PDB file of C-alpha atoms in Angstrom:
ATOM      1  CA  ASP A   1     -73.258 109.730  64.387  1.00 54.00           C
ATOM      2  CA  ALA A   2     -72.101 112.663  62.428  1.00 63.00           C
ATOM      3  CA  GLY A   3     -73.085 115.940  63.793  1.00 91.00           C
ATOM      4  CA  ILE A   4     -75.551 117.547  60.926  1.00 96.00           C
ATOM      5  CA  THR A   5     -79.126 118.225  60.930  1.00 96.00           C
ATOM      6  CA  GLN A   6     -81.978 118.772  58.737  1.00 98.00           C
ATOM      7  CA  SER A   7     -84.713 121.584  58.997  1.00 97.00           C
ATOM      8  CA  PRO A   8     -87.751 121.470  58.640  1.00 97.00           C
ATOM      9  CA  ARG A   9     -87.837 117.618  59.031  1.00 97.00           C
ATOM     10  CA  HIS A  10     -91.737 118.026  57.710  1.00 98.00           C
ATOM     11  CA  LYS A  11     -92.970 120.715  55.699  1.00 98.00           C
ATOM     12  CA  VAL A  12     -96.800 120.856  53.516  1.00 98.00           C
ATOM     13  CA  THR A  13     -96.793 123.683  51.419  1.00 97.00           C
ATOM     14  CA  GLU A  14     -99.012 125.075  48.158  1.00 97.00           C
ATOM     15  CA  THR A  15     -97.885 124.941  44.764  1.00 97.00           C
ATOM     16  CA  GLY A  16     -95.944 128.359  43.461  1.00 97.00           C
ATOM     17  CA  THR A  17     -94.548 128.935  46.843  1.00 97.00           C
ATOM     18  CA  PRO A  18     -91.101 129.634  47.476  1.00 96.00           C
ATOM     19  CA  VAL A  19     -89.647 126.663  50.024  1.00 97.00           C
ATOM     20  CA  THR A  20     -86.174 126.544  51.544  1.00 98.00           C
ATOM     21  CA  LEU A  21     -84.799 123.556  53.592  1.00 98.00           C
ATOM     22  CA  ARG A  22     -81.657 123.688  55.825  1.00 98.00           C
ATOM     23  CA  CYS A  23     -78.638 121.809  56.474  1.00 98.00           C
ATOM     24  CA  HIS A  24     -76.929 122.148  59.456  1.00 98.00           C
ATOM     25  CA  GLN A  25     -73.604 120.661  60.303  1.00 97.00           C
ATOM     26  CA  THR A  26     -71.087 120.655  63.273  1.00 95.00           C
ATOM     27  CA  GLU A  27     -68.379 118.425  61.620  1.00 91.00           C
ATOM     28  CA  ASN A  28     -66.636 121.525  59.893  1.00 91.00           C
ATOM     29  CA  HIS A  29     -67.080 119.253  56.730  1.00 91.00           C
ATOM     30  CA  ARG A  30     -66.288 120.515  53.459  1.00 91.00           C
ATOM     31  CA  TYR A  31     -68.184 118.791  51.516  1.00 92.00           C
ATOM     32  CA  MET A  32     -71.930 119.281  51.555  1.00 95.00           C
ATOM     33  CA  TYR A  33     -74.555 117.538  49.070  1.00 96.00           C
ATOM     34  CA  TRP A  34     -78.262 117.582  48.666  1.00 98.00           C
ATOM     35  CA  TYR A  35     -80.185 115.008  47.166  1.00 98.00           C
ATOM     36  CA  ARG A  36     -84.033 113.792  46.816  1.00 98.00           C
ATOM     37  CA  GLN A  37     -85.450 110.145  47.465  1.00 97.00           C
ATOM     38  CA  ASP A  38     -88.231 109.152  45.348  1.00 96.00           C
ATOM     39  CA  PRO A  39     -90.008 105.760  44.586  1.00 90.00           C
ATOM     40  CA  GLY A  40     -87.949 103.977  42.050  1.00 88.00           C
ATOM     41  CA  HIS A  41     -85.370 106.294  41.641  1.00 91.00           C
ATOM     42  CA  GLY A  42     -83.258 105.929  44.951  1.00 92.00           C
ATOM     43  CA  LEU A  43     -81.344 109.019  45.816  1.00 96.00           C
ATOM     44  CA  ARG A  44     -80.456 111.510  43.034  1.00 97.00           C
ATOM     45  CA  LEU A  45     -78.127 114.596  43.466  1.00 96.00           C
ATOM     46  CA  ILE A  46     -79.627 117.834  43.358  1.00 98.00           C
ATOM     47  CA  HIS A  47     -76.977 120.088  43.831  1.00 97.00           C
ATOM     48  CA  TYR A  48     -73.482 120.057  46.074  1.00 95.00           C
ATOM     49  CA  SER A  49     -71.088 122.331  47.814  1.00 95.00           C
ATOM     50  CA  TYR A  50     -66.930 121.824  47.942  1.00 91.00           C
ATOM     51  CA  GLY A  51     -66.626 125.142  50.171  1.00 91.00           C
ATOM     52  CA  VAL A  52     -68.419 128.411  51.027  1.00 95.00           C
ATOM     53  CA  LYS A  53     -69.827 130.205  48.188  1.00 94.00           C
ATOM     54  CA  ASP A  54     -68.472 126.803  46.049  1.00 94.00           C
ATOM     55  CA  THR A  55     -71.679 124.975  44.963  1.00 96.00           C
ATOM     56  CA  ASP A  56     -72.542 122.600  41.693  1.00 94.00           C
ATOM     57  CA  LYS A  57     -75.615 121.317  40.043  1.00 95.00           C
ATOM     58  CA  GLY A  58     -75.981 117.878  40.288  1.00 94.00           C
ATOM     59  CA  GLU A  59     -78.637 115.258  37.805  1.00 93.00           C
ATOM     60  CA  VAL A  60     -81.496 116.807  38.855  1.00 97.00           C
ATOM     61  CA  SER A  61     -80.833 120.580  39.375  1.00 97.00           C
ATOM     62  CA  ASP A  62     -83.841 122.101  37.403  1.00 96.00           C
ATOM     63  CA  GLY A  63     -86.127 123.901  39.925  1.00 96.00           C
ATOM     64  CA  TYR A  64     -83.687 124.479  42.695  1.00 98.00           C
ATOM     65  CA  SER A  65     -81.110 126.922  43.962  1.00 98.00           C
ATOM     66  CA  VAL A  66     -78.625 126.289  46.823  1.00 98.00           C
ATOM     67  CA  SER A  67     -76.594 128.760  49.116  1.00 98.00           C
ATOM     68  CA  ARG A  68     -73.715 128.235  51.157  1.00 97.00           C
ATOM     69  CA  SER A  69     -72.374 131.596  52.840  1.00 97.00           C
ATOM     70  CA  LYS A  70     -70.862 129.433  56.179  1.00 96.00           C
ATOM     71  CA  THR A  71     -69.025 126.156  56.262  1.00 95.00           C
ATOM     72  CA  GLU A  72     -71.806 124.834  58.467  1.00 96.00           C
ATOM     73  CA  ASP A  73     -75.077 125.843  56.724  1.00 98.00           C
ATOM     74  CA  PHE A  74     -75.935 124.168  52.945  1.00 98.00           C
ATOM     75  CA  LEU A  75     -79.600 125.706  52.212  1.00 98.00           C
ATOM     76  CA  LEU A  76     -81.889 124.377  49.557  1.00 98.00           C
ATOM     77  CA  THR A  77     -84.350 126.956  47.505  1.00 98.00           C
ATOM     78  CA  LEU A  78     -87.421 125.834  45.460  1.00 97.00           C
ATOM     79  CA  GLU A  79     -87.981 129.252  44.473  1.00 94.00           C
ATOM     80  CA  SER A  80     -91.590 128.295  43.087  1.00 97.00           C
ATOM     81  CA  ALA A  81     -92.865 124.700  44.644  1.00 97.00           C
ATOM     82  CA  THR A  82     -94.451 122.339  41.925  1.00 97.00           C
ATOM     83  CA  SER A  83     -96.111 118.882  42.593  1.00 97.00           C
ATOM     84  CA  SER A  84     -93.287 117.008  41.446  1.00 97.00           C
ATOM     85  CA  GLN A  85     -90.707 118.469  43.821  1.00 98.00           C
ATOM     86  CA  THR A  86     -93.133 116.719  46.478  1.00 98.00           C
ATOM     87  CA  SER A  87     -90.079 114.174  47.754  1.00 98.00           C
ATOM     88  CA  VAL A  88     -87.926 113.472  50.754  1.00 98.00           C
ATOM     89  CA  TYR A  89     -85.018 115.536  50.443  1.00 98.00           C
ATOM     90  CA  PHE A  90     -81.619 114.400  52.671  1.00 98.00           C
ATOM     91  CA  CYS A  91     -78.481 116.652  53.367  1.00 98.00           C
ATOM     92  CA  ALA A  92     -74.725 114.353  53.351  1.00 96.00           C
ATOM     93  CA  ILE A  93     -71.737 115.955  54.170  1.00 94.00           C
ATOM     94  CA  ARG A  94     -68.125 114.757  53.464  1.00 90.00           C
ATOM     95  CA  GLY A  95     -64.732 115.200  55.341  1.00 79.00           C
ATOM     96  CA  LEU A  96     -61.752 115.919  53.083  1.00 73.00           C
ATOM     97  CA  MET A  97     -59.811 112.853  54.095  1.00 75.00           C
ATOM     98  CA  ASN A  98     -62.900 110.983  53.987  1.00 79.00           C
ATOM     99  CA  THR A  99     -64.616 109.243  51.087  1.00 82.00           C
ATOM    100  CA  GLU A 100     -68.346 108.251  52.792  1.00 88.00           C
ATOM    101  CA  ALA A 101     -70.779 110.695  52.975  1.00 91.00           C
ATOM    102  CA  PHE A 102     -73.101 111.165  56.131  1.00 93.00           C
ATOM    103  CA  PHE A 103     -76.354 111.622  56.196  1.00 96.00           C
ATOM    104  CA  GLY A 104     -78.892 113.592  58.054  1.00 96.00           C
ATOM    105  CA  GLN A 105     -81.992 112.809  58.826  1.00 96.00           C
ATOM    106  CA  GLY A 106     -83.997 113.778  55.932  1.00 97.00           C
ATOM    107  CA  THR A 107     -87.213 116.140  55.049  1.00 98.00           C
ATOM    108  CA  ARG A 108     -90.427 115.259  54.038  1.00 98.00           C
ATOM    109  CA  LEU A 109     -91.963 118.028  51.849  1.00 98.00           C
ATOM    110  CA  THR A 110     -95.164 117.854  50.049  1.00 98.00           C
ATOM    111  CA  VAL A 111     -96.558 120.109  47.791  1.00 98.00           C
ATOM    112  CA  VAL A 112    -100.266 120.501  47.242  1.00 97.00           C
TER     113      VAL A 112
ATOM    114  CA  ALA F   1     -70.118 108.470  33.365  1.00 76.00           C
ATOM    115  CA  GLN F   2     -71.043 106.470  36.531  1.00 89.00           C
ATOM    116  CA  LYS F   3     -74.283 103.954  37.207  1.00 94.00           C
ATOM    117  CA  VAL F   4     -75.089 101.901  39.935  1.00 97.00           C
ATOM    118  CA  THR F   5     -77.304  99.045  38.964  1.00 97.00           C
ATOM    119  CA  GLN F   6     -79.308  97.218  42.068  1.00 97.00           C
ATOM    120  CA  ALA F   7     -81.739  94.516  39.733  1.00 96.00           C
ATOM    121  CA  GLN F   8     -83.334  93.332  42.655  1.00 97.00           C
ATOM    122  CA  THR F   9     -86.338  95.857  43.921  1.00 97.00           C
ATOM    123  CA  GLU F  10     -87.681  93.798  46.294  1.00 97.00           C
ATOM    124  CA  ILE F  11     -86.448  90.726  48.668  1.00 98.00           C
ATOM    125  CA  SER F  12     -88.548  88.748  51.108  1.00 98.00           C
ATOM    126  CA  VAL F  13     -87.220  85.767  53.123  1.00 98.00           C
ATOM    127  CA  VAL F  14     -87.976  84.261  56.247  1.00 97.00           C
ATOM    128  CA  GLU F  15     -85.751  84.740  59.064  1.00 97.00           C
ATOM    129  CA  LYS F  16     -82.672  82.937  59.273  1.00 97.00           C
ATOM    130  CA  GLU F  17     -82.255  82.699  55.865  1.00 98.00           C
ATOM    131  CA  ASP F  18     -79.018  83.755  54.189  1.00 98.00           C
ATOM    132  CA  VAL F  19     -79.899  86.615  51.781  1.00 98.00           C
ATOM    133  CA  THR F  20     -77.236  88.073  48.794  1.00 98.00           C
ATOM    134  CA  LEU F  21     -78.313  91.960  47.616  1.00 98.00           C
ATOM    135  CA  ASP F  22     -76.594  92.162  44.377  1.00 98.00           C
ATOM    136  CA  CYS F  23     -74.866  95.616  42.985  1.00 98.00           C
ATOM    137  CA  VAL F  24     -73.263  96.140  39.557  1.00 98.00           C
ATOM    138  CA  TYR F  25     -71.302  99.208  38.809  1.00 97.00           C
ATOM    139  CA  GLU F  26     -70.075 101.103  36.153  1.00 96.00           C
ATOM    140  CA  THR F  27     -67.195 103.412  35.219  1.00 94.00           C
ATOM    141  CA  ARG F  28     -64.400 104.413  33.132  1.00 91.00           C
ATOM    142  CA  ASP F  29     -62.378 105.546  36.364  1.00 90.00           C
ATOM    143  CA  THR F  30     -59.547 102.986  37.866  1.00 89.00           C
ATOM    144  CA  THR F  31     -59.656 104.543  40.898  1.00 89.00           C
ATOM    145  CA  TYR F  32     -63.247 104.370  43.147  1.00 92.00           C
ATOM    146  CA  TYR F  33     -65.392 103.773  45.899  1.00 92.00           C
ATOM    147  CA  LEU F  34     -68.349 101.379  46.754  1.00 95.00           C
ATOM    148  CA  PHE F  35     -70.600 102.101  49.400  1.00 95.00           C
ATOM    149  CA  TRP F  36     -73.159 100.317  51.152  1.00 97.00           C
ATOM    150  CA  TYR F  37     -76.003 101.981  52.933  1.00 97.00           C
ATOM    151  CA  LYS F  38     -78.704 101.095  54.826  1.00 97.00           C
ATOM    152  CA  GLN F  39     -82.324 102.904  55.317  1.00 97.00           C
ATOM    153  CA  PRO F  40     -84.139 101.317  58.278  1.00 97.00           C
ATOM    154  CA  PRO F  41     -87.977 102.043  58.381  1.00 95.00           C
ATOM    155  CA  SER F  42     -86.875 104.762  60.477  1.00 95.00           C
ATOM    156  CA  GLY F  43     -86.006 106.333  57.125  1.00 95.00           C
ATOM    157  CA  GLU F  44     -82.344 107.250  58.019  1.00 95.00           C
ATOM    158  CA  LEU F  45     -79.750 106.486  55.671  1.00 96.00           C
ATOM    159  CA  VAL F  46     -76.799 104.467  57.940  1.00 95.00           C
ATOM    160  CA  PHE F  47     -73.360 103.868  56.236  1.00 93.00           C
ATOM    161  CA  LEU F  48     -72.459 100.020  56.513  1.00 94.00           C
ATOM    162  CA  ILE F  49     -69.355  99.563  54.448  1.00 92.00           C
ATOM    163  CA  ARG F  50     -66.692 101.110  51.995  1.00 92.00           C
ATOM    164  CA  ARG F  51     -64.354  99.648  49.452  1.00 92.00           C
ATOM    165  CA  ASN F  52     -61.724 101.153  47.381  1.00 90.00           C
ATOM    166  CA  SER F  53     -61.265  99.900  43.667  1.00 91.00           C
ATOM    167  CA  PHE F  54     -57.354  98.377  44.866  1.00 90.00           C
ATOM    168  CA  ASP F  55     -58.494  96.327  47.192  1.00 87.00           C
ATOM    169  CA  GLU F  56     -60.834  93.180  46.635  1.00 84.00           C
ATOM    170  CA  GLN F  57     -60.561  91.692  49.533  1.00 84.00           C
ATOM    171  CA  ASN F  58     -63.637  90.326  50.721  1.00 85.00           C
ATOM    172  CA  GLU F  59     -64.835  92.096  54.331  1.00 86.00           C
ATOM    173  CA  ILE F  60     -66.848  90.055  57.047  1.00 88.00           C
ATOM    174  CA  SER F  61     -68.553  92.037  60.008  1.00 89.00           C
ATOM    175  CA  GLY F  62     -70.564  89.699  62.060  1.00 94.00           C
ATOM    176  CA  ARG F  63     -73.121  88.380  59.937  1.00 95.00           C
ATOM    177  CA  TYR F  64     -72.166  90.795  56.997  1.00 96.00           C
ATOM    178  CA  SER F  65     -70.352  90.204  54.140  1.00 95.00           C
ATOM    179  CA  TRP F  66     -69.499  91.978  50.815  1.00 94.00           C
ATOM    180  CA  ASN F  67     -68.031  90.069  48.448  1.00 95.00           C
ATOM    181  CA  PHE F  68     -66.186  92.874  45.383  1.00 95.00           C
ATOM    182  CA  GLN F  69     -65.311  91.149  41.993  1.00 94.00           C
ATOM    183  CA  LYS F  70     -63.597  93.621  39.846  1.00 93.00           C
ATOM    184  CA  SER F  71     -63.884  91.400  36.812  1.00 93.00           C
ATOM    185  CA  THR F  72     -67.836  91.490  36.751  1.00 95.00           C
ATOM    186  CA  SER F  73     -67.983  95.266  38.421  1.00 96.00           C
ATOM    187  CA  SER F  74     -69.725  93.532  41.123  1.00 97.00           C
ATOM    188  CA  PHE F  75     -69.739  94.575  45.092  1.00 96.00           C
ATOM    189  CA  ASN F  76     -72.459  92.144  46.583  1.00 97.00           C
ATOM    190  CA  PHE F  77     -73.670  92.087  50.209  1.00 97.00           C
ATOM    191  CA  THR F  78     -74.591  88.894  52.070  1.00 97.00           C
ATOM    192  CA  ILE F  79     -76.193  88.865  54.795  1.00 97.00           C
ATOM    193  CA  THR F  80     -76.421  85.522  57.259  1.00 97.00           C
ATOM    194  CA  ALA F  81     -79.087  83.939  59.235  1.00 97.00           C
ATOM    195  CA  SER F  82     -81.443  87.537  58.620  1.00 97.00           C
ATOM    196  CA  GLN F  83     -83.304  88.581  61.133  1.00 97.00           C
ATOM    197  CA  VAL F  84     -86.383  90.787  61.267  1.00 97.00           C
ATOM    198  CA  VAL F  85     -84.299  93.910  62.169  1.00 97.00           C
ATOM    199  CA  ASP F  86     -82.443  93.615  58.461  1.00 97.00           C
ATOM    200  CA  SER F  87     -85.778  94.821  57.031  1.00 98.00           C
ATOM    201  CA  ALA F  88     -84.713  97.856  55.458  1.00 98.00           C
ATOM    202  CA  VAL F  89     -83.573  99.183  51.995  1.00 97.00           C
ATOM    203  CA  TYR F  90     -80.116  98.928  50.826  1.00 98.00           C
ATOM    204  CA  PHE F  91     -78.542 101.354  49.184  1.00 98.00           C
ATOM    205  CA  CYS F  92     -75.333 100.411  46.771  1.00 98.00           C
ATOM    206  CA  ALA F  93     -73.072 103.527  45.722  1.00 97.00           C
ATOM    207  CA  LEU F  94     -70.120 104.668  44.137  1.00 95.00           C
ATOM    208  CA  SER F  95     -67.900 107.127  44.277  1.00 93.00           C
ATOM    209  CA  LEU F  96     -65.161 108.381  41.661  1.00 88.00           C
ATOM    210  CA  SER F  97     -61.928 110.029  42.956  1.00 76.00           C
ATOM    211  CA  SER F  98     -61.115 112.559  40.085  1.00 69.00           C
ATOM    212  CA  GLY F  99     -61.310 116.507  41.401  1.00 68.00           C
ATOM    213  CA  GLY F 100     -61.092 115.160  44.320  1.00 68.00           C
ATOM    214  CA  SER F 101     -65.323 115.462  44.167  1.00 74.00           C
ATOM    215  CA  TYR F 102     -66.088 112.020  45.376  1.00 84.00           C
ATOM    216  CA  ILE F 103     -70.147 113.137  44.769  1.00 89.00           C
ATOM    217  CA  PRO F 104     -71.819 109.133  45.822  1.00 92.00           C
ATOM    218  CA  THR F 105     -74.187 107.944  42.811  1.00 94.00           C
ATOM    219  CA  PHE F 106     -76.535 105.548  44.389  1.00 96.00           C
ATOM    220  CA  GLY F 107     -78.584 102.703  42.801  1.00 96.00           C
ATOM    221  CA  ARG F 108     -82.328 102.512  43.259  1.00 96.00           C
ATOM    222  CA  GLY F 109     -82.001 100.467  46.084  1.00 97.00           C
ATOM    223  CA  THR F 110     -83.183  96.959  47.188  1.00 98.00           C
ATOM    224  CA  SER F 111     -85.834  97.015  50.005  1.00 97.00           C
ATOM    225  CA  LEU F 112     -85.305  93.763  51.798  1.00 98.00           C
ATOM    226  CA  ILE F 113     -88.278  92.140  54.025  1.00 98.00           C
ATOM    227  CA  VAL F 114     -87.475  89.466  56.460  1.00 98.00           C
ATOM    228  CA  HIS F 115     -90.229  87.793  58.234  1.00 97.00           C
ATOM    229  CA  PRO F 116     -90.414  86.204  61.568  1.00 95.00           C
TER     230      PRO F 116
END
């Protein structure tokens, strides 16, 4: 299994509060991705990173920011959580010589 | 732009039946990769297979087989003699090699329910 850990695994937060999800990898892979999974929508890309401090927006980036200060960590921040951000969030990693991505266990976030 | 369509939202079969999950993709690139992932009820996403655009050979792995046809832009997945453990959501994905990003774009998934 790919060495990828997401934390927390579950979180309930109130509308308007900031939330940070962490993705940690031990594979030293260059590429990291954040997706959200919602019923009827599959997985949609939020942000991705192609190196330390190199990030870019995905399809559904509004309301989210990311940071990657170390190769192993990719943080996803909801500056002010809204109910529409209730979802399951997946982090994925990909090595430079690979084409397939490997996923973490997911974080179930509920915004009430 | 790239797009993946999994028209089957949910499929229900009885154990030992064969089942095919459809995947149709759109891209103008000539170099691309196609994938299938499985998401069992426990929630994790498991990589099953990768196929590149220059390799149209079909692949078989045990009860699983994949049929890639560029002429119809399809990458279908067949499970032979389905089992209850095959119950899961299956995602088809496409990534392009442009810029080296290989960012996967996913279909909406097909939920397969295998009844005993």
